[in-house]
mmCIF file of C-alpha atoms in Angstrom:
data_model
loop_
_atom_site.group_PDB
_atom_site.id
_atom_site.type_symbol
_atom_site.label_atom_id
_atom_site.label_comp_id
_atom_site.label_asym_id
_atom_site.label_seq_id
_atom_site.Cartn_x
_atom_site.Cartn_y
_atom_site.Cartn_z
ATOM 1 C CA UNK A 252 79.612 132.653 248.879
ATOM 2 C CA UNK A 253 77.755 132.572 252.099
ATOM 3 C CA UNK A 254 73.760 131.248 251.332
ATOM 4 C CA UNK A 255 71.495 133.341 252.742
ATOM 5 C CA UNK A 256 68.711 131.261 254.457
ATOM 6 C CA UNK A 257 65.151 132.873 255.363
ATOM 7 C CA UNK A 258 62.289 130.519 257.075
ATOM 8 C CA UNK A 259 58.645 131.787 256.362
ATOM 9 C CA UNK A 260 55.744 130.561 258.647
ATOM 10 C CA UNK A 261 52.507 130.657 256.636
ATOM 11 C CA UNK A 262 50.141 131.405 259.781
ATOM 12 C CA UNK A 263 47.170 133.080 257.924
ATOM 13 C CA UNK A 264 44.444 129.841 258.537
ATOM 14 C CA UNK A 265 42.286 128.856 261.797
ATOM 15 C CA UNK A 266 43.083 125.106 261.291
ATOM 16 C CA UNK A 267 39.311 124.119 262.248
ATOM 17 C CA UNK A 268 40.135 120.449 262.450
ATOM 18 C CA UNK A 269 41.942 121.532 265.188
ATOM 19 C CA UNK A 270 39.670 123.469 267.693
ATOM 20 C CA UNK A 271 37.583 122.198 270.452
ATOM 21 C CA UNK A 272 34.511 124.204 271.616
ATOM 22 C CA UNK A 273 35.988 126.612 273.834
ATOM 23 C CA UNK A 274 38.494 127.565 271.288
ATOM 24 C CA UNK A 275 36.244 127.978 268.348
ATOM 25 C CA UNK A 276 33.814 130.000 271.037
ATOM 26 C CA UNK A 277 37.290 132.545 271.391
ATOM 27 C CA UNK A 278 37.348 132.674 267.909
ATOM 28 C CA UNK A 279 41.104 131.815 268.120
ATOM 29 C CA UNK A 280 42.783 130.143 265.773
ATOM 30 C CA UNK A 281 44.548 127.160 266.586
ATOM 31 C CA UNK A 282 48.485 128.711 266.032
ATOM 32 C CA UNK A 283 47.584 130.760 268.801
ATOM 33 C CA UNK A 284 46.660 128.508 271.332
ATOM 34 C CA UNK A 285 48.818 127.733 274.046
ATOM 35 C CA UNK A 286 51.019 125.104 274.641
ATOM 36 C CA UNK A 287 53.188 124.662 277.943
ATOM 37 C CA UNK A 288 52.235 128.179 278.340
ATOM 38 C CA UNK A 289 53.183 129.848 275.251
ATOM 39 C CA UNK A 290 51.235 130.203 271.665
ATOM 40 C CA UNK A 291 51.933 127.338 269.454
ATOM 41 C CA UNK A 292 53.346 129.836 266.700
ATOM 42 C CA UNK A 293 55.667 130.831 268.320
ATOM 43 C CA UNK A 294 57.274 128.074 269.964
ATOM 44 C CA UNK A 295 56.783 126.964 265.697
ATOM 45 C CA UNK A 296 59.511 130.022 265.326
ATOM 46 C CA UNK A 297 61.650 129.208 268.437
ATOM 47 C CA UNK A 298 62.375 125.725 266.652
ATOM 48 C CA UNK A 299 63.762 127.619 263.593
ATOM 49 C CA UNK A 300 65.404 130.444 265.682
ATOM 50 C CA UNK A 301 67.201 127.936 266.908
ATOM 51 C CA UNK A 302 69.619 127.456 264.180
ATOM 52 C CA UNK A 303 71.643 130.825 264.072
ATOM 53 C CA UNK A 304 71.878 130.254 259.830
ATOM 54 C CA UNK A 305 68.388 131.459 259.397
ATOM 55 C CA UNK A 306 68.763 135.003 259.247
ATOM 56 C CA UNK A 307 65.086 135.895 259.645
ATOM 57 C CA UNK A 308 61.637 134.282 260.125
ATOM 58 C CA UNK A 309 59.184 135.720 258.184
ATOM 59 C CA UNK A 310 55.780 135.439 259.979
ATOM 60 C CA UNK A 311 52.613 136.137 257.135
ATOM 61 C CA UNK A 312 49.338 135.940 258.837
ATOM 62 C CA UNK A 313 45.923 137.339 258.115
ATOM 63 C CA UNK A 314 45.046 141.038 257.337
ATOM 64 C CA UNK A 315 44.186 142.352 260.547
ATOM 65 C CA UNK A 316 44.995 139.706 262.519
ATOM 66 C CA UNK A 317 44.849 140.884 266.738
ATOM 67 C CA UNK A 318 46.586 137.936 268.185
ATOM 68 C CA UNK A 319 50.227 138.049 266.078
ATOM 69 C CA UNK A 320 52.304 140.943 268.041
ATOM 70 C CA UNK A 321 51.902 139.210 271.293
ATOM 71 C CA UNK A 322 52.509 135.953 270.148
ATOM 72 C CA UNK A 323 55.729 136.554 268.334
ATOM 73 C CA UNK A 324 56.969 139.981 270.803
ATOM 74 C CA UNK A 325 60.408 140.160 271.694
ATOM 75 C CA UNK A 326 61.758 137.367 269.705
ATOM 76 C CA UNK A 327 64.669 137.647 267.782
ATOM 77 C CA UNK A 328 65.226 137.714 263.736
ATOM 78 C CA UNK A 329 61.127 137.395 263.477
ATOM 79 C CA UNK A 330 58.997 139.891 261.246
ATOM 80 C CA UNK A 331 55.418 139.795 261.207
ATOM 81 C CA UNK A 332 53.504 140.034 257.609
ATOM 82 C CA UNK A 333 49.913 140.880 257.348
ATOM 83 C CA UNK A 334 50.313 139.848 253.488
ATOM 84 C CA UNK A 335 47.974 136.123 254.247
ATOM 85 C CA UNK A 336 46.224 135.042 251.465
ATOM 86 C CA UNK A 337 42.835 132.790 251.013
ATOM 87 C CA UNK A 338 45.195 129.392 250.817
ATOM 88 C CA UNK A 339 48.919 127.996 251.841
ATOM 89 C CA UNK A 340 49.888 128.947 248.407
ATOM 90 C CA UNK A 341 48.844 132.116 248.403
ATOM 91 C CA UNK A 342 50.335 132.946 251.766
ATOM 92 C CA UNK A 343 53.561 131.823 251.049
ATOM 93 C CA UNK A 344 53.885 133.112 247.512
ATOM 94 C CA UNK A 345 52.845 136.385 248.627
ATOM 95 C CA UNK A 346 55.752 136.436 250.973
ATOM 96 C CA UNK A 347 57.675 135.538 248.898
ATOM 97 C CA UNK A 348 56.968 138.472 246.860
ATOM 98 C CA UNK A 349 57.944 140.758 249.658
ATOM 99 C CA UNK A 350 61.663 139.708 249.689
ATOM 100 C CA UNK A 351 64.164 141.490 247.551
ATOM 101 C CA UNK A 352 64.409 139.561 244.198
ATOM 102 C CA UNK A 353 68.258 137.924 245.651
ATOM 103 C CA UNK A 354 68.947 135.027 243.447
ATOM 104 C CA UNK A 355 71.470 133.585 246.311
ATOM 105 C CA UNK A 356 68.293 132.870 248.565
ATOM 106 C CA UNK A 357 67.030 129.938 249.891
ATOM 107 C CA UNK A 358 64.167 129.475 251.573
ATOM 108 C CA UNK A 359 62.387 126.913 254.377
ATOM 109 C CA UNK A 360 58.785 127.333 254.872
ATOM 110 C CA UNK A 361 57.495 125.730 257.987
ATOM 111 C CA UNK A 362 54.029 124.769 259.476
ATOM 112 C CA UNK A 363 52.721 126.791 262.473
ATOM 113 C CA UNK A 364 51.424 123.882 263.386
ATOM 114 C CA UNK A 365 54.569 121.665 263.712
ATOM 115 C CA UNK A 366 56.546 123.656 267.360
ATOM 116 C CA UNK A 367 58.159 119.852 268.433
ATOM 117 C CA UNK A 368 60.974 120.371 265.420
ATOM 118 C CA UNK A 369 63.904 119.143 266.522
ATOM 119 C CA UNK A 370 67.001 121.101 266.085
ATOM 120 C CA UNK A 371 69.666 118.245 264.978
ATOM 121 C CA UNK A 372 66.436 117.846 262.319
ATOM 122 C CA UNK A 373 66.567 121.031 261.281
ATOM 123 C CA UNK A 374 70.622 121.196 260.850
ATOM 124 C CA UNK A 375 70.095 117.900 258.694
ATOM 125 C CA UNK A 376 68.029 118.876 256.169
ATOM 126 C CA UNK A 377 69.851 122.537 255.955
ATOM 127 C CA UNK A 378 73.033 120.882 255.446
ATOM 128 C CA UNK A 379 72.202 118.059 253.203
ATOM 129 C CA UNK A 380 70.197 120.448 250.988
ATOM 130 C CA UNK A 381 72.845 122.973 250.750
ATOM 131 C CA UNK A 382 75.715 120.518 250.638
ATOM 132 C CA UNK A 383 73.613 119.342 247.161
ATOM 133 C CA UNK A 384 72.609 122.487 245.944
ATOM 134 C CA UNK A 385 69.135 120.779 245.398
ATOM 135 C CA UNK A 386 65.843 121.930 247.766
ATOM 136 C CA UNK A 387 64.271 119.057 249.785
ATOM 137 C CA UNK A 388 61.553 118.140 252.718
ATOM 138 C CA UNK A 389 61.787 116.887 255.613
ATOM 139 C CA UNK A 390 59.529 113.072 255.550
ATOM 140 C CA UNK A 391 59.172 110.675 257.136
ATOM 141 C CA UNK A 392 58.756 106.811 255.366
ATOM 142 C CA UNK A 393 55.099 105.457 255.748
ATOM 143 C CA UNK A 394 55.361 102.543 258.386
ATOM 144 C CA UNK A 395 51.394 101.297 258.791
ATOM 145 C CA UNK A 396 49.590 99.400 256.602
ATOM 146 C CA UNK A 397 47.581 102.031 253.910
ATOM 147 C CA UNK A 398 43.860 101.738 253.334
ATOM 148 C CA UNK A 399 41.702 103.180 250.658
ATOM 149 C CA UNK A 400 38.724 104.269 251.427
ATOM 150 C CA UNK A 401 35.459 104.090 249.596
ATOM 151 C CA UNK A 402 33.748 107.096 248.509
ATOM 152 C CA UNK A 403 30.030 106.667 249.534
ATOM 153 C CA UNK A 404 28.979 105.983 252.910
ATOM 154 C CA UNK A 405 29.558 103.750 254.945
ATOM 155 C CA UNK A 406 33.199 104.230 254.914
ATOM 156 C CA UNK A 407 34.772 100.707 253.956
ATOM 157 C CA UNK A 408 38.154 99.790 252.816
ATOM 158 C CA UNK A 409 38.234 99.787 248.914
ATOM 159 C CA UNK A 410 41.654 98.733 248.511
ATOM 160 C CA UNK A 411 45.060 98.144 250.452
ATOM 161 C CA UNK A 412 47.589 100.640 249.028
ATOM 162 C CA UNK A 413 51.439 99.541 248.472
ATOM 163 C CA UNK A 414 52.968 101.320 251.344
ATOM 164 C CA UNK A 415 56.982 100.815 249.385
ATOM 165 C CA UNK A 416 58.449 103.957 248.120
ATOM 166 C CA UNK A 417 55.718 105.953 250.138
ATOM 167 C CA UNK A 418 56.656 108.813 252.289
ATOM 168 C CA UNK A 419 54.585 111.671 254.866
ATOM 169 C CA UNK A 420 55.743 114.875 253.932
ATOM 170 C CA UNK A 421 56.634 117.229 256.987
ATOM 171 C CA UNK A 422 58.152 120.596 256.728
ATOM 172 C CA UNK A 423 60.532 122.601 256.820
ATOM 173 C CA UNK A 424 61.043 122.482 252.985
ATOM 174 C CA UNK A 425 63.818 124.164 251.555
ATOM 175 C CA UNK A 426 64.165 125.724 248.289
ATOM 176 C CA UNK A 427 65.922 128.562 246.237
ATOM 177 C CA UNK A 428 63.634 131.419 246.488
ATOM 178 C CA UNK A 429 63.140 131.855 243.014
ATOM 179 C CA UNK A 430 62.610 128.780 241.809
ATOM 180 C CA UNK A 431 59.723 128.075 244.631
ATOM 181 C CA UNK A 432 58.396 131.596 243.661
ATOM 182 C CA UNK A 433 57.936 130.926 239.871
ATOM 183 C CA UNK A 434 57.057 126.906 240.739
ATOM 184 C CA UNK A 435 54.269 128.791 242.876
ATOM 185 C CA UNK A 436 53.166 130.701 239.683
ATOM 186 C CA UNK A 437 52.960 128.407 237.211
ATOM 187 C CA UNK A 438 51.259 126.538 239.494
ATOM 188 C CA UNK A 439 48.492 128.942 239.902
ATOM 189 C CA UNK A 440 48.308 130.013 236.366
ATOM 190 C CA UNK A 441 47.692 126.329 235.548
ATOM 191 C CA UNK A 442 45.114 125.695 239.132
ATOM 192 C CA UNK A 443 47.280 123.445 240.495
ATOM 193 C CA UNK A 444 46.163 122.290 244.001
ATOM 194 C CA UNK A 445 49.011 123.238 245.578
ATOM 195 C CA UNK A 446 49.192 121.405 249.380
ATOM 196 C CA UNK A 447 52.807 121.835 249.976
ATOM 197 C CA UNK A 448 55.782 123.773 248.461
ATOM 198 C CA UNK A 449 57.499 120.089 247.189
ATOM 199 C CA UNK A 450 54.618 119.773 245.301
ATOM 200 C CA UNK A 451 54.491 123.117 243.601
ATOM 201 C CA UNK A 452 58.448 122.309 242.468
ATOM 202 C CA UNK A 453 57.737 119.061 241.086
ATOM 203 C CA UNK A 454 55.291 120.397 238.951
ATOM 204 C CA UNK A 455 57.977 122.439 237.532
ATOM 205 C CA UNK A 456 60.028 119.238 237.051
ATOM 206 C CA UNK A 457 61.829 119.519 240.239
ATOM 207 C CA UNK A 458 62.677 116.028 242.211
ATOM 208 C CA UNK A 459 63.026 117.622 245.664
ATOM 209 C CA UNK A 460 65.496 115.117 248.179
ATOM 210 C CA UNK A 461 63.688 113.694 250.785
ATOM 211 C CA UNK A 462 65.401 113.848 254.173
ATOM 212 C CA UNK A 463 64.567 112.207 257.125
ATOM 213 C CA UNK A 464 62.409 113.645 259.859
ATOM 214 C CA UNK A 465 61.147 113.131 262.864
ATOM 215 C CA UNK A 466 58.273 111.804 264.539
ATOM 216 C CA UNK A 467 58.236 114.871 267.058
ATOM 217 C CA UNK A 468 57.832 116.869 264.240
ATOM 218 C CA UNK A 469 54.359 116.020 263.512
ATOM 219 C CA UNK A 470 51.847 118.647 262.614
ATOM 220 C CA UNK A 471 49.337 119.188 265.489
ATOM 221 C CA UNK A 472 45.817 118.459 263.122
ATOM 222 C CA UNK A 473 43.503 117.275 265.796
ATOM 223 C CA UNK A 474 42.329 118.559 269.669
ATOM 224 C CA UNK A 475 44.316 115.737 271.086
ATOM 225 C CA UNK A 476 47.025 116.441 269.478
ATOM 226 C CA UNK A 477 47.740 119.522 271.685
ATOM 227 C CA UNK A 478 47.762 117.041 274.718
ATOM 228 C CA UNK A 479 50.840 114.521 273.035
ATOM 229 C CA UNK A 480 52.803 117.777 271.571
ATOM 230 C CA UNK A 481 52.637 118.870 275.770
ATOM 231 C CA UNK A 482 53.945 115.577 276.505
ATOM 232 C CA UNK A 483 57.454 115.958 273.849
ATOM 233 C CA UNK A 484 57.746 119.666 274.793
#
């Protein structure tokens, strides 16, 4: 039986960390910023458009967001849902909610703020997560030396951190749409801080695969960032 696969974009923040001046003067929030011309978001969705498996992108940003429909117009397989909630969680659970209870689903829920996915990337961590029949992230191993930091100011280093066996998460994650929608319930019925959707499955006893990313794939956090993502699109 064919799987069917559905990618939902959690787009409902303003990623501060993100914003210079100007942009926090706009008031726009940093998905919607452009890059090479178009808004980050949606060159987010082009990257999963661009493997013809993913029947639909599901787009869930804030309630009464202005910026959305322009954004995302004319592209293909893409629905926009005003159904954003006050975290990631939230966002994505609540989409969740709004597909039709199929039990054959699977699901890959990718960062607005990551538009430099690759599409071999993509195709790798569809087809080794299906071939499995187990969900799994994209990551990449940790290759710099890890620092603790102290607590109090001044910052100082506290301790050097083991960097073997570590891994940065990226997305797309991929899951079976019902087990990531109860994982996401439990999880809030217990308060789980929930900062990704591997997270919310392991608490449910899950040991999601991690499969190998890509260092274009990393999730535009800070103003300079925009300037390097120009530079690999």
């Amino acid at each position: 039986m064919k799987t069917t696969l559905i990618a939902i974009v959690p787009a409902a923040g303003i990623g501060s960390r993100a914003l210079d001046s100007a942009t926090k003067a706009q008031g726009l929030p940093k998905q919607y910023r452009l890059l090479g011309g178009q808004p980050m978001l949606r060159r987010s969705v082009q990257a999963l458009l661009a493997d013809e498996r993913i029947s639909q992108v599901r787009v869930a940003v804030a309630p009464g967001d202005i910026w959305a429909a322009d954004a995302l117009q004319d592209l293909p397989r893409t629905v926009c849902l005003p159904c954003g909630g006050q975290t990631r969680a939230e966002t994505v659970l609540n989409t969740l909610q709004s597909l039709d209870k199929d039990e054959q689903a699977w699901v890959l829920v990718h960062d607005a703020a990551r538009p430099g996915l690759p599409k071999q990337v993509l195709a790798r961590l569809i087809d080794t997560c299906l071939q499995a029949r187990r969900g799994g992230l994209l990551a990449l191993p940790v290759a710099d030396t890890v620092k603790r930091a102290t607590p109090t100011e001044p910052v100082a280093v506290q301790e050097t951190v083991d960097r073997d066996g570590l891994w940065l998460a990226q997305t797309p994650q991929l899951f079976p749409a019902h087990a990531l929608r109860e994982a996401l319930l439990v999880a809030k019925e217990q308060g789980f801080a929930v900062t990704d959707e591997a997270s919310a499955m392991e608490l449910a006893g899950s040991r999601p695969l991690l499969i190998l990313g890509s260092a274009r794939n990393f999730k535009v956090t800070w103003p300079e960032d925009f300037e390097l993502m120009e530079k690999w699109l």
